[in-house]
Amino acid sequence: MSPEETFVATALHAWNQNIDRANKVFSDLSDDDLQKAIAPGRNRLAYLMGHLVVVHDAMLPLLDLGPRLHPELDGAFLTNADDPAVAMPGADELRRLWNEVHERLRVGFAGFSAADWLSRHTAVSVDDFAKNPLRNRLAVLLSRTSHIGYHVGQAALVAK
Amino acid sequence: MSPEETFVATALHAWNQNIDRANKVFSDLSDDDLQKAIAPGRNRLAYLMGHLVVVHDAMLPLLDLGPRLHPELDGAFLTNADDPAVAMPGADELRRLWNEVHERLRVGFAGFSAADWLSRHTAVSVDDFAKNPLRNRLAVLLSRTSHIGYHVGQAALVAK
């Protein structure tokens, strides 16, 4: 591996580690488990799982990998706080969405060269990117990697 | 910047962003605030703050930047779970430790070239590193970056 390839592989490994951690937390949960809140009055596990699906789905256009797969989920999991009065998709449906989005990202990431990772993400203009080359796709990946950790840390508070 | 330098700068930016987030959560807390638990029966904020200090202090030998500054804190913040019966250092002392460790890391990181970041960390043997070059210093940085997110996500649950 060239140094650049090693940088990319190390960053993808960190992403995959956090996805694996999230899988451990979320993938075996029942419908009932997913209704549990991380703390009194706080988000339900189903909300966190759906929120990660939505945020990761939005990485597709941000990384120029194509359109969102499920923009219809934004209302339930992104633009509104968790509302216990609102029904969530069930465990099977959340798992299906989870797997679909992460499989699409996996395929997209596999097609990126090191130079692609250092390219502009789509939320920054050509001019702004010229001023700040750190606003690249890798920065999006690293930011989302930490974001998984943020919510996995919260989900871990739910007693088994 | 060369591509390799851009990779490093992007990763350091992600680390610094998470340190800044942690600073926002922890740096203005009073002694009383730090006694608040993130959820009933869970870690106090002082424990999380001290835990991040200890884990980051341990990055010094792991990245070959010198010995630990404060191994004496392990008992309170790493090897044992938070025990409400155990007194914590006060806010001023935690802040002093926090700043000391992060300043030392900042200086150490500034001295690393891109090749240094792709070098072996000290917890992996020369042989194992030859088999898996992803066990490098950058991997430690990215892992600890997510780890900050993990606990900041928990600390964010404490009502202001």
PDB file of C-alpha atoms in Angstrom:
ATOM      1  CA  MET A   1       0.000   0.000   0.000  1.00  0.00           C
ATOM      2  CA  SER A   2       1.138   3.523  -0.747  1.00  0.00           C
ATOM      3  CA  PRO A   3       1.093   5.995   2.164  1.00  0.00           C
ATOM      4  CA  GLU A   4      -2.046   7.579   0.742  1.00  0.00           C
ATOM      5  CA  GLU A   5      -3.767   4.222   0.511  1.00  0.00           C
ATOM      6  CA  THR A   6      -2.777   3.469   4.094  1.00  0.00           C
ATOM      7  CA  PHE A   7      -4.314   6.759   5.245  1.00  0.00           C
ATOM      8  CA  VAL A   8      -7.570   5.893   3.498  1.00  0.00           C
ATOM      9  CA  ALA A   9      -7.607   2.318   4.768  1.00  0.00           C
ATOM     10  CA  THR A  10      -6.989   3.500   8.338  1.00  0.00           C
ATOM     11  CA  ALA A  11      -9.862   5.985   8.151  1.00  0.00           C
ATOM     12  CA  LEU A  12     -12.217   3.400   6.648  1.00  0.00           C
ATOM     13  CA  HIS A  13     -11.203   0.949   9.346  1.00  0.00           C
ATOM     14  CA  ALA A  14     -12.210   3.504  12.003  1.00  0.00           C
ATOM     15  CA  TRP A  15     -15.572   4.012  10.275  1.00  0.00           C
ATOM     16  CA  ASN A  16     -16.147   0.259  10.004  1.00  0.00           C
ATOM     17  CA  GLN A  17     -15.247  -0.261  13.654  1.00  0.00           C
ATOM     18  CA  ASN A  18     -17.899   2.227  14.696  1.00  0.00           C
ATOM     19  CA  ILE A  19     -20.464   0.737  12.343  1.00  0.00           C
ATOM     20  CA  ASP A  20     -19.704  -2.661  13.887  1.00  0.00           C
ATOM     21  CA  ARG A  21     -20.184  -1.212  17.358  1.00  0.00           C
ATOM     22  CA  ALA A  22     -23.500   0.256  16.318  1.00  0.00           C
ATOM     23  CA  ASN A  23     -24.484  -3.092  14.814  1.00  0.00           C
ATOM     24  CA  LYS A  24     -23.764  -4.768  18.137  1.00  0.00           C
ATOM     25  CA  VAL A  25     -25.990  -2.296  19.941  1.00  0.00           C
ATOM     26  CA  PHE A  26     -28.866  -2.160  17.474  1.00  0.00           C
ATOM     27  CA  SER A  27     -28.992  -5.256  15.335  1.00  0.00           C
ATOM     28  CA  ASP A  28     -30.533  -7.729  17.782  1.00  0.00           C
ATOM     29  CA  LEU A  29     -33.099  -5.439  19.342  1.00  0.00           C
ATOM     30  CA  SER A  30     -36.767  -6.378  19.385  1.00  0.00           C
ATOM     31  CA  ASP A  31     -39.598  -3.977  18.676  1.00  0.00           C
ATOM     32  CA  ASP A  32     -40.008  -3.591  22.442  1.00  0.00           C
ATOM     33  CA  ASP A  33     -36.315  -2.989  23.051  1.00  0.00           C
ATOM     34  CA  LEU A  34     -36.337  -0.220  20.459  1.00  0.00           C
ATOM     35  CA  GLN A  35     -39.015   1.619  22.456  1.00  0.00           C
ATOM     36  CA  LYS A  36     -36.674   1.990  25.410  1.00  0.00           C
ATOM     37  CA  ALA A  37     -35.351   5.499  26.073  1.00  0.00           C
ATOM     38  CA  ILE A  38     -31.646   6.076  26.730  1.00  0.00           C
ATOM     39  CA  ALA A  39     -32.577   8.075  29.840  1.00  0.00           C
ATOM     40  CA  PRO A  40     -35.852   9.291  31.325  1.00  0.00           C
ATOM     41  CA  GLY A  41     -37.522  11.576  28.800  1.00  0.00           C
ATOM     42  CA  ARG A  42     -34.742  11.187  26.229  1.00  0.00           C
ATOM     43  CA  ASN A  43     -34.545   9.571  22.781  1.00  0.00           C
ATOM     44  CA  ARG A  44     -35.708   6.028  22.203  1.00  0.00           C
ATOM     45  CA  LEU A  45     -33.280   3.528  20.712  1.00  0.00           C
ATOM     46  CA  ALA A  46     -35.451   3.364  17.593  1.00  0.00           C
ATOM     47  CA  TYR A  47     -34.948   7.099  17.153  1.00  0.00           C
ATOM     48  CA  LEU A  48     -31.178   6.796  17.432  1.00  0.00           C
ATOM     49  CA  MET A  49     -31.086   3.891  14.988  1.00  0.00           C
ATOM     50  CA  GLY A  50     -33.265   5.758  12.489  1.00  0.00           C
ATOM     51  CA  HIS A  51     -31.272   8.953  13.039  1.00  0.00           C
ATOM     52  CA  LEU A  52     -28.030   7.202  12.095  1.00  0.00           C
ATOM     53  CA  VAL A  53     -29.739   5.741   9.003  1.00  0.00           C
ATOM     54  CA  VAL A  54     -30.893   9.194   7.917  1.00  0.00           C
ATOM     55  CA  VAL A  55     -27.575  10.951   8.603  1.00  0.00           C
ATOM     56  CA  HIS A  56     -25.702   8.233   6.730  1.00  0.00           C
ATOM     57  CA  ASP A  57     -28.210   8.268   3.877  1.00  0.00           C
ATOM     58  CA  ALA A  58     -27.476  11.989   3.528  1.00  0.00           C
ATOM     59  CA  MET A  59     -23.786  11.155   3.050  1.00  0.00           C
ATOM     60  CA  LEU A  60     -24.647   9.813  -0.429  1.00  0.00           C
ATOM     61  CA  PRO A  61     -25.265  13.197  -2.084  1.00  0.00           C
ATOM     62  CA  LEU A  62     -22.700  14.891   0.173  1.00  0.00           C
ATOM     63  CA  LEU A  63     -20.020  12.541  -1.160  1.00  0.00           C
ATOM     64  CA  ASP A  64     -21.423  12.689  -4.692  1.00  0.00           C
ATOM     65  CA  LEU A  65     -22.459   9.035  -4.580  1.00  0.00           C
ATOM     66  CA  GLY A  66     -25.979   9.636  -5.793  1.00  0.00           C
ATOM     67  CA  PRO A  67     -29.316  10.816  -4.425  1.00  0.00           C
ATOM     68  CA  ARG A  68     -30.716  10.057  -1.007  1.00  0.00           C
ATOM     69  CA  LEU A  69     -32.417   6.673  -0.734  1.00  0.00           C
ATOM     70  CA  HIS A  70     -34.856   7.689   2.008  1.00  0.00           C
ATOM     71  CA  PRO A  71     -35.450  11.442   2.356  1.00  0.00           C
ATOM     72  CA  GLU A  72     -38.945  10.579   3.602  1.00  0.00           C
ATOM     73  CA  LEU A  73     -37.407   9.552   6.935  1.00  0.00           C
ATOM     74  CA  ASP A  74     -36.131  13.035   7.790  1.00  0.00           C
ATOM     75  CA  GLY A  75     -39.275  14.092   9.611  1.00  0.00           C
ATOM     76  CA  ALA A  76     -39.195  11.144  11.982  1.00  0.00           C
ATOM     77  CA  PHE A  77     -35.469  11.026  12.658  1.00  0.00           C
ATOM     78  CA  LEU A  78     -33.727  14.292  11.872  1.00  0.00           C
ATOM     79  CA  THR A  79     -35.754  17.478  11.691  1.00  0.00           C
ATOM     80  CA  ASN A  80     -37.939  16.649  14.702  1.00  0.00           C
ATOM     81  CA  ALA A  81     -36.934  15.477  18.147  1.00  0.00           C
ATOM     82  CA  ASP A  82     -38.122  12.059  19.198  1.00  0.00           C
ATOM     83  CA  ASP A  83     -41.812  12.161  20.048  1.00  0.00           C
ATOM     84  CA  PRO A  84     -43.063   9.165  22.018  1.00  0.00           C
ATOM     85  CA  ALA A  85     -46.520   9.799  20.537  1.00  0.00           C
ATOM     86  CA  VAL A  86     -45.213   9.101  17.030  1.00  0.00           C
ATOM     87  CA  ALA A  87     -45.039   5.470  15.944  1.00  0.00           C
ATOM     88  CA  MET A  88     -41.643   4.279  14.752  1.00  0.00           C
ATOM     89  CA  PRO A  89     -40.946   1.775  12.011  1.00  0.00           C
ATOM     90  CA  GLY A  90     -40.548  -1.682  13.546  1.00  0.00           C
ATOM     91  CA  ALA A  91     -37.270  -3.476  14.163  1.00  0.00           C
ATOM     92  CA  ASP A  92     -37.389  -5.423  10.892  1.00  0.00           C
ATOM     93  CA  GLU A  93     -37.972  -2.295   8.846  1.00  0.00           C
ATOM     94  CA  LEU A  94     -35.258  -0.314  10.646  1.00  0.00           C
ATOM     95  CA  ARG A  95     -32.811  -3.152  10.086  1.00  0.00           C
ATOM     96  CA  ARG A  96     -33.693  -3.295   6.405  1.00  0.00           C
ATOM     97  CA  LEU A  97     -33.124   0.456   6.045  1.00  0.00           C
ATOM     98  CA  TRP A  98     -29.897   0.248   8.038  1.00  0.00           C
ATOM     99  CA  ASN A  99     -28.479  -2.515   5.864  1.00  0.00           C
ATOM    100  CA  GLU A 100     -29.576  -0.879   2.629  1.00  0.00           C
ATOM    101  CA  VAL A 101     -27.918   2.468   3.382  1.00  0.00           C
ATOM    102  CA  HIS A 102     -24.695   0.979   4.711  1.00  0.00           C
ATOM    103  CA  GLU A 103     -24.368  -1.408   1.801  1.00  0.00           C
ATOM    104  CA  ARG A 104     -24.729   1.498  -0.618  1.00  0.00           C
ATOM    105  CA  LEU A 105     -22.075   3.471   1.255  1.00  0.00           C
ATOM    106  CA  ARG A 106     -19.755   0.467   1.354  1.00  0.00           C
ATOM    107  CA  VAL A 107     -19.923   0.120  -2.411  1.00  0.00           C
ATOM    108  CA  GLY A 108     -19.436   3.848  -2.902  1.00  0.00           C
ATOM    109  CA  PHE A 109     -16.441   4.010  -0.569  1.00  0.00           C
ATOM    110  CA  ALA A 110     -14.843   1.044  -2.331  1.00  0.00           C
ATOM    111  CA  GLY A 111     -14.829   3.043  -5.555  1.00  0.00           C
ATOM    112  CA  PHE A 112     -13.000   6.058  -4.076  1.00  0.00           C
ATOM    113  CA  SER A 113      -9.309   6.601  -4.700  1.00  0.00           C
ATOM    114  CA  ALA A 114      -7.185   8.493  -2.177  1.00  0.00           C
ATOM    115  CA  ALA A 115      -7.540  11.578  -4.377  1.00  0.00           C
ATOM    116  CA  ASP A 116     -11.327  11.168  -4.348  1.00  0.00           C
ATOM    117  CA  TRP A 117     -11.323  11.260  -0.551  1.00  0.00           C
ATOM    118  CA  LEU A 118      -9.426  14.553  -0.630  1.00  0.00           C
ATOM    119  CA  SER A 119     -11.874  16.032  -3.115  1.00  0.00           C
ATOM    120  CA  ARG A 120     -14.468  18.633  -2.283  1.00  0.00           C
ATOM    121  CA  HIS A 121     -17.714  17.470  -0.694  1.00  0.00           C
ATOM    122  CA  THR A 122     -20.842  18.827  -2.311  1.00  0.00           C
ATOM    123  CA  ALA A 123     -21.879  21.147   0.529  1.00  0.00           C
ATOM    124  CA  VAL A 124     -18.849  23.371  -0.026  1.00  0.00           C
ATOM    125  CA  SER A 125     -18.427  25.634  -3.043  1.00  0.00           C
ATOM    126  CA  VAL A 126     -15.456  25.437  -5.390  1.00  0.00           C
ATOM    127  CA  ASP A 127     -14.235  28.820  -4.114  1.00  0.00           C
ATOM    128  CA  ASP A 128     -14.551  27.931  -0.448  1.00  0.00           C
ATOM    129  CA  PHE A 129     -12.844  24.608  -1.025  1.00  0.00           C
ATOM    130  CA  ALA A 130      -9.939  26.384  -2.684  1.00  0.00           C
ATOM    131  CA  LYS A 131      -9.553  28.406   0.515  1.00  0.00           C
ATOM    132  CA  ASN A 132      -9.936  25.424   2.822  1.00  0.00           C
ATOM    133  CA  PRO A 133      -8.960  22.041   1.355  1.00  0.00           C
ATOM    134  CA  LEU A 134      -9.826  20.355   4.655  1.00  0.00           C
ATOM    135  CA  ARG A 135     -13.497  20.545   3.684  1.00  0.00           C
ATOM    136  CA  ASN A 136     -13.065  17.294   1.828  1.00  0.00           C
ATOM    137  CA  ARG A 137     -14.883  13.968   1.741  1.00  0.00           C
ATOM    138  CA  LEU A 138     -12.538  12.472   4.291  1.00  0.00           C
ATOM    139  CA  ALA A 139     -13.601  15.170   6.766  1.00  0.00           C
ATOM    140  CA  VAL A 140     -17.216  14.070   6.254  1.00  0.00           C
ATOM    141  CA  LEU A 141     -16.272  10.454   6.901  1.00  0.00           C
ATOM    142  CA  LEU A 142     -14.361  11.311  10.084  1.00  0.00           C
ATOM    143  CA  SER A 143     -17.112  13.581  11.344  1.00  0.00           C
ATOM    144  CA  ARG A 144     -19.744  10.888  10.804  1.00  0.00           C
ATOM    145  CA  THR A 145     -17.477   8.300  12.418  1.00  0.00           C
ATOM    146  CA  SER A 146     -17.406  10.365  15.618  1.00  0.00           C
ATOM    147  CA  HIS A 147     -21.143  10.963  15.327  1.00  0.00           C
ATOM    148  CA  ILE A 148     -21.753   7.208  15.449  1.00  0.00           C
ATOM    149  CA  GLY A 149     -19.678   7.107  18.630  1.00  0.00           C
ATOM    150  CA  TYR A 150     -21.730   9.951  20.099  1.00  0.00           C
ATOM    151  CA  HIS A 151     -24.981   8.028  19.803  1.00  0.00           C
ATOM    152  CA  VAL A 152     -23.561   4.578  20.533  1.00  0.00           C
ATOM    153  CA  GLY A 153     -22.308   6.053  23.817  1.00  0.00           C
ATOM    154  CA  GLN A 154     -25.877   7.085  24.568  1.00  0.00           C
ATOM    155  CA  ALA A 155     -27.423   3.793  23.442  1.00  0.00           C
ATOM    156  CA  ALA A 156     -24.984   1.950  25.721  1.00  0.00           C
ATOM    157  CA  LEU A 157     -26.765   3.507  28.703  1.00  0.00           C
ATOM    158  CA  VAL A 158     -29.837   1.352  28.129  1.00  0.00           C
ATOM    159  CA  ALA A 159     -29.747  -1.597  30.494  1.00  0.00           C
ATOM    160  CA  LYS A 160     -29.752  -4.943  28.705  1.00  0.00           C
TER     161      LYS A 160
ATOM    162  CA  MET B   1      -0.082  20.929   1.136  1.00  0.00           C
ATOM    163  CA  SER B   2       0.838  17.511  -0.221  1.00  0.00           C
ATOM    164  CA  PRO B   3      -1.921  14.882  -0.245  1.00  0.00           C
ATOM    165  CA  GLU B   4      -0.311  13.210   2.752  1.00  0.00           C
ATOM    166  CA  GLU B   5      -0.212  16.474   4.664  1.00  0.00           C
ATOM    167  CA  THR B   6      -3.858  17.068   3.811  1.00  0.00           C
ATOM    168  CA  PHE B   7      -4.788  13.633   5.175  1.00  0.00           C
ATOM    169  CA  VAL B   8      -2.986  14.413   8.430  1.00  0.00           C
ATOM    170  CA  ALA B   9      -4.454  17.905   8.713  1.00  0.00           C
ATOM    171  CA  THR B  10      -7.973  16.543   8.128  1.00  0.00           C
ATOM    172  CA  ALA B  11      -7.559  13.915  10.841  1.00  0.00           C
ATOM    173  CA  LEU B  12      -6.128  16.455  13.291  1.00  0.00           C
ATOM    174  CA  HIS B  13      -8.998  18.786  12.507  1.00  0.00           C
ATOM    175  CA  ALA B  14     -11.477  16.027  13.437  1.00  0.00           C
ATOM    176  CA  TRP B  15      -9.599  15.450  16.709  1.00  0.00           C
ATOM    177  CA  ASN B  16      -9.536  19.171  17.497  1.00  0.00           C
ATOM    178  CA  GLN B  17     -13.242  19.515  16.728  1.00  0.00           C
ATOM    179  CA  ASN B  18     -14.059  16.821  19.252  1.00  0.00           C
ATOM    180  CA  ILE B  19     -11.712  18.310  21.836  1.00  0.00           C
ATOM    181  CA  ASP B  20     -13.467  21.649  21.313  1.00  0.00           C
ATOM    182  CA  ARG B  21     -16.841  19.975  21.806  1.00  0.00           C
ATOM    183  CA  ALA B  22     -15.615  18.382  25.008  1.00  0.00           C
ATOM    184  CA  ASN B  23     -14.262  21.750  26.148  1.00  0.00           C
ATOM    185  CA  LYS B  24     -17.691  23.276  25.610  1.00  0.00           C
ATOM    186  CA  VAL B  25     -19.288  20.572  27.734  1.00  0.00           C
ATOM    187  CA  PHE B  26     -16.742  20.414  30.534  1.00  0.00           C
ATOM    188  CA  SER B  27     -14.754  23.627  30.774  1.00  0.00           C
ATOM    189  CA  ASP B  28     -17.283  25.862  32.511  1.00  0.00           C
ATOM    190  CA  LEU B  29     -18.650  23.345  34.987  1.00  0.00           C
ATOM    191  CA  SER B  30     -18.630  24.070  38.701  1.00  0.00           C
ATOM    192  CA  ASP B  31     -17.710  21.553  41.373  1.00  0.00           C
ATOM    193  CA  ASP B  32     -21.428  20.930  41.880  1.00  0.00           C
ATOM    194  CA  ASP B  33     -22.117  20.501  38.152  1.00  0.00           C
ATOM    195  CA  LEU B  34     -19.384  17.893  37.951  1.00  0.00           C
ATOM    196  CA  GLN B  35     -21.179  15.810  40.572  1.00  0.00           C
ATOM    197  CA  LYS B  36     -24.188  15.384  38.286  1.00  0.00           C
ATOM    198  CA  ALA B  37     -24.679  11.922  36.797  1.00  0.00           C
ATOM    199  CA  ILE B  38     -25.422  11.512  33.083  1.00  0.00           C
ATOM    200  CA  ALA B  39     -28.388   9.290  33.971  1.00  0.00           C
ATOM    201  CA  PRO B  40     -29.688   7.803  37.215  1.00  0.00           C
ATOM    202  CA  GLY B  41     -26.990   5.564  38.685  1.00  0.00           C
ATOM    203  CA  ARG B  42     -24.540   6.299  35.853  1.00  0.00           C
ATOM    204  CA  ASN B  43     -21.207   8.090  35.658  1.00  0.00           C
ATOM    205  CA  ARG B  44     -20.802  11.581  37.014  1.00  0.00           C
ATOM    206  CA  LEU B  45     -19.518  14.307  34.693  1.00  0.00           C
ATOM    207  CA  ALA B  46     -16.330  14.526  36.795  1.00  0.00           C
ATOM    208  CA  TYR B  47     -15.711  10.861  36.055  1.00  0.00           C
ATOM    209  CA  LEU B  48     -16.118  11.369  32.310  1.00  0.00           C
ATOM    210  CA  MET B  49     -13.847  14.394  32.326  1.00  0.00           C
ATOM    211  CA  GLY B  50     -11.183  12.568  34.330  1.00  0.00           C
ATOM    212  CA  HIS B  51     -11.614   9.477  32.168  1.00  0.00           C
ATOM    213  CA  LEU B  52     -10.865  11.451  29.016  1.00  0.00           C
ATOM    214  CA  VAL B  53      -7.815  12.996  30.712  1.00  0.00           C
ATOM    215  CA  VAL B  54      -6.510   9.536  31.633  1.00  0.00           C
ATOM    216  CA  VAL B  55      -7.182   7.943  28.242  1.00  0.00           C
ATOM    217  CA  HIS B  56      -5.533  10.859  26.477  1.00  0.00           C
ATOM    218  CA  ASP B  57      -2.600  10.851  28.902  1.00  0.00           C
ATOM    219  CA  ALA B  58      -2.081   7.206  27.935  1.00  0.00           C
ATOM    220  CA  MET B  59      -1.751   8.272  24.292  1.00  0.00           C
ATOM    221  CA  LEU B  60       1.668   9.772  25.132  1.00  0.00           C
ATOM    222  CA  PRO B  61       3.540   6.450  25.514  1.00  0.00           C
ATOM    223  CA  LEU B  62       1.300   4.782  22.916  1.00  0.00           C
ATOM    224  CA  LEU B  63       2.409   7.347  20.329  1.00  0.00           C
ATOM    225  CA  ASP B  64       5.995   7.335  21.638  1.00  0.00           C
ATOM    226  CA  LEU B  65       5.697  10.896  22.875  1.00  0.00           C
ATOM    227  CA  GLY B  66       7.070  10.169  26.331  1.00  0.00           C
ATOM    228  CA  PRO B  67       5.875   8.729  29.624  1.00  0.00           C
ATOM    229  CA  ARG B  68       2.456   9.230  31.162  1.00  0.00           C
ATOM    230  CA  LEU B  69       2.035  12.479  33.056  1.00  0.00           C
ATOM    231  CA  HIS B  70      -0.564  11.160  35.505  1.00  0.00           C
ATOM    232  CA  PRO B  71      -0.678   7.385  35.894  1.00  0.00           C
ATOM    233  CA  GLU B  72      -1.867   7.949  39.467  1.00  0.00           C
ATOM    234  CA  LEU B  73      -5.302   8.876  38.096  1.00  0.00           C
ATOM    235  CA  ASP B  74      -6.001   5.428  36.629  1.00  0.00           C
ATOM    236  CA  GLY B  75      -7.666   4.090  39.759  1.00  0.00           C
ATOM    237  CA  ALA B  76     -10.179   6.892  39.926  1.00  0.00           C
ATOM    238  CA  PHE B  77     -10.987   7.194  36.222  1.00  0.00           C
ATOM    239  CA  LEU B  78     -10.076   4.069  34.279  1.00  0.00           C
ATOM    240  CA  THR B  79      -9.643   0.790  36.109  1.00  0.00           C
ATOM    241  CA  ASN B  80     -12.627   1.320  38.418  1.00  0.00           C
ATOM    242  CA  ALA B  81     -16.167   2.344  37.590  1.00  0.00           C
ATOM    243  CA  ASP B  82     -17.375   5.621  39.003  1.00  0.00           C
ATOM    244  CA  ASP B  83     -18.099   5.261  42.693  1.00  0.00           C
ATOM    245  CA  PRO B  84     -20.192   8.075  44.172  1.00  0.00           C
ATOM    246  CA  ALA B  85     -18.571   7.321  47.543  1.00  0.00           C
ATOM    247  CA  VAL B  86     -15.160   8.297  46.180  1.00  0.00           C
ATOM    248  CA  ALA B  87     -14.298  11.994  46.188  1.00  0.00           C
ATOM    249  CA  MET B  88     -13.273  13.440  42.825  1.00  0.00           C
ATOM    250  CA  PRO B  89     -10.697  16.148  42.203  1.00  0.00           C
ATOM    251  CA  GLY B  90     -12.449  19.513  42.034  1.00  0.00           C
ATOM    252  CA  ALA B  91     -13.249  21.456  38.897  1.00  0.00           C
ATOM    253  CA  ASP B  92     -10.095  23.572  39.041  1.00  0.00           C
ATOM    254  CA  GLU B  93      -7.855  20.535  39.403  1.00  0.00           C
ATOM    255  CA  LEU B  94      -9.636  18.614  36.607  1.00  0.00           C
ATOM    256  CA  ARG B  95      -9.293  21.612  34.315  1.00  0.00           C
ATOM    257  CA  ARG B  96      -5.594  21.914  35.120  1.00  0.00           C
ATOM    258  CA  LEU B  97      -5.052  18.230  34.314  1.00  0.00           C
ATOM    259  CA  TRP B  98      -7.153  18.503  31.159  1.00  0.00           C
ATOM    260  CA  ASN B  99      -5.185  21.461  29.839  1.00  0.00           C
ATOM    261  CA  GLU B 100      -1.831  19.965  30.760  1.00  0.00           C
ATOM    262  CA  VAL B 101      -2.446  16.683  28.933  1.00  0.00           C
ATOM    263  CA  HIS B 102      -3.966  18.259  25.842  1.00  0.00           C
ATOM    264  CA  GLU B 103      -1.199  20.820  25.567  1.00  0.00           C
ATOM    265  CA  ARG B 104       1.393  18.044  25.706  1.00  0.00           C
ATOM    266  CA  LEU B 105      -0.447  16.131  22.978  1.00  0.00           C
ATOM    267  CA  ARG B 106      -0.779  19.248  20.848  1.00  0.00           C
ATOM    268  CA  VAL B 107       2.956  19.804  20.934  1.00  0.00           C
ATOM    269  CA  GLY B 108       3.644  16.134  20.208  1.00  0.00           C
ATOM    270  CA  PHE B 109       1.232  16.014  17.280  1.00  0.00           C
ATOM    271  CA  ALA B 110       2.762  19.174  15.806  1.00  0.00           C
ATOM    272  CA  GLY B 111       6.097  17.364  15.597  1.00  0.00           C
ATOM    273  CA  PHE B 112       4.743  14.382  13.636  1.00  0.00           C
ATOM    274  CA  SER B 113       5.289  14.098   9.902  1.00  0.00           C
ATOM    275  CA  ALA B 114       2.805  12.172   7.748  1.00  0.00           C
ATOM    276  CA  ALA B 115       5.181   9.208   7.868  1.00  0.00           C
ATOM    277  CA  ASP B 116       5.239   9.400  11.665  1.00  0.00           C
ATOM    278  CA  TRP B 117       1.450   9.091  11.756  1.00  0.00           C
ATOM    279  CA  LEU B 118       1.670   5.925   9.667  1.00  0.00           C
ATOM    280  CA  SER B 119       4.311   4.436  11.959  1.00  0.00           C
ATOM    281  CA  ARG B 120       3.705   1.654  14.428  1.00  0.00           C
ATOM    282  CA  HIS B 121       2.157   2.548  17.759  1.00  0.00           C
ATOM    283  CA  THR B 122       3.940   1.111  20.768  1.00  0.00           C
ATOM    284  CA  ALA B 123       1.269  -1.436  21.737  1.00  0.00           C
ATOM    285  CA  VAL B 124       1.831  -3.454  18.556  1.00  0.00           C
ATOM    286  CA  SER B 125       4.985  -5.509  17.935  1.00  0.00           C
ATOM    287  CA  VAL B 126       7.236  -5.003  14.915  1.00  0.00           C
ATOM    288  CA  ASP B 127       6.116  -8.371  13.530  1.00  0.00           C
ATOM    289  CA  ASP B 128       2.414  -7.717  13.999  1.00  0.00           C
ATOM    290  CA  PHE B 129       2.755  -4.278  12.477  1.00  0.00           C
ATOM    291  CA  ALA B 130       4.432  -5.784   9.406  1.00  0.00           C
ATOM    292  CA  LYS B 131       1.324  -7.968   8.988  1.00  0.00           C
ATOM    293  CA  ASN B 132      -1.124  -5.147   9.631  1.00  0.00           C
ATOM    294  CA  PRO B 133       0.105  -1.629   8.813  1.00  0.00           C
ATOM    295  CA  LEU B 134      -3.247  -0.197   9.860  1.00  0.00           C
ATOM    296  CA  ARG B 135      -2.169  -0.543  13.490  1.00  0.00           C
ATOM    297  CA  ASN B 136      -0.504   2.835  13.210  1.00  0.00           C
ATOM    298  CA  ARG B 137      -0.547   6.053  15.216  1.00  0.00           C
ATOM    299  CA  LEU B 138      -3.261   7.533  13.027  1.00  0.00           C
ATOM    300  CA  ALA B 139      -5.535   4.631  14.001  1.00  0.00           C
ATOM    301  CA  VAL B 140      -4.986   5.548  17.660  1.00  0.00           C
ATOM    302  CA  LEU B 141      -5.859   9.177  16.942  1.00  0.00           C
ATOM    303  CA  LEU B 142      -9.052   8.245  15.069  1.00  0.00           C
ATOM    304  CA  SER B 143     -10.103   5.752  17.708  1.00  0.00           C
ATOM    305  CA  ARG B 144      -9.633   8.301  20.488  1.00  0.00           C
ATOM    306  CA  THR B 145     -11.454  10.921  18.420  1.00  0.00           C
ATOM    307  CA  SER B 146     -14.535   8.685  18.328  1.00  0.00           C
ATOM    308  CA  HIS B 147     -14.089   7.896  22.006  1.00  0.00           C
ATOM    309  CA  ILE B 148     -14.410  11.591  22.835  1.00  0.00           C
ATOM    310  CA  GLY B 149     -17.658  11.621  20.854  1.00  0.00           C
ATOM    311  CA  TYR B 150     -18.890   8.589  22.774  1.00  0.00           C
ATOM    312  CA  HIS B 151     -18.597  10.343  26.134  1.00  0.00           C
ATOM    313  CA  VAL B 152     -19.573  13.819  24.934  1.00  0.00           C
ATOM    314  CA  GLY B 153     -22.804  12.224  23.696  1.00  0.00           C
ATOM    315  CA  GLN B 154     -23.394  10.964  27.219  1.00  0.00           C
ATOM    316  CA  ALA B 155     -22.396  14.212  28.913  1.00  0.00           C
ATOM    317  CA  ALA B 156     -24.834  16.054  26.644  1.00  0.00           C
ATOM    318  CA  LEU B 157     -27.676  14.227  28.412  1.00  0.00           C
ATOM    319  CA  VAL B 158     -27.136  16.253  31.590  1.00  0.00           C
ATOM    320  CA  ALA B 159     -29.662  19.058  31.731  1.00  0.00           C
ATOM    321  CA  LYS B 160     -28.052  22.500  31.914  1.00  0.00           C
TER     322      LYS B 160
END
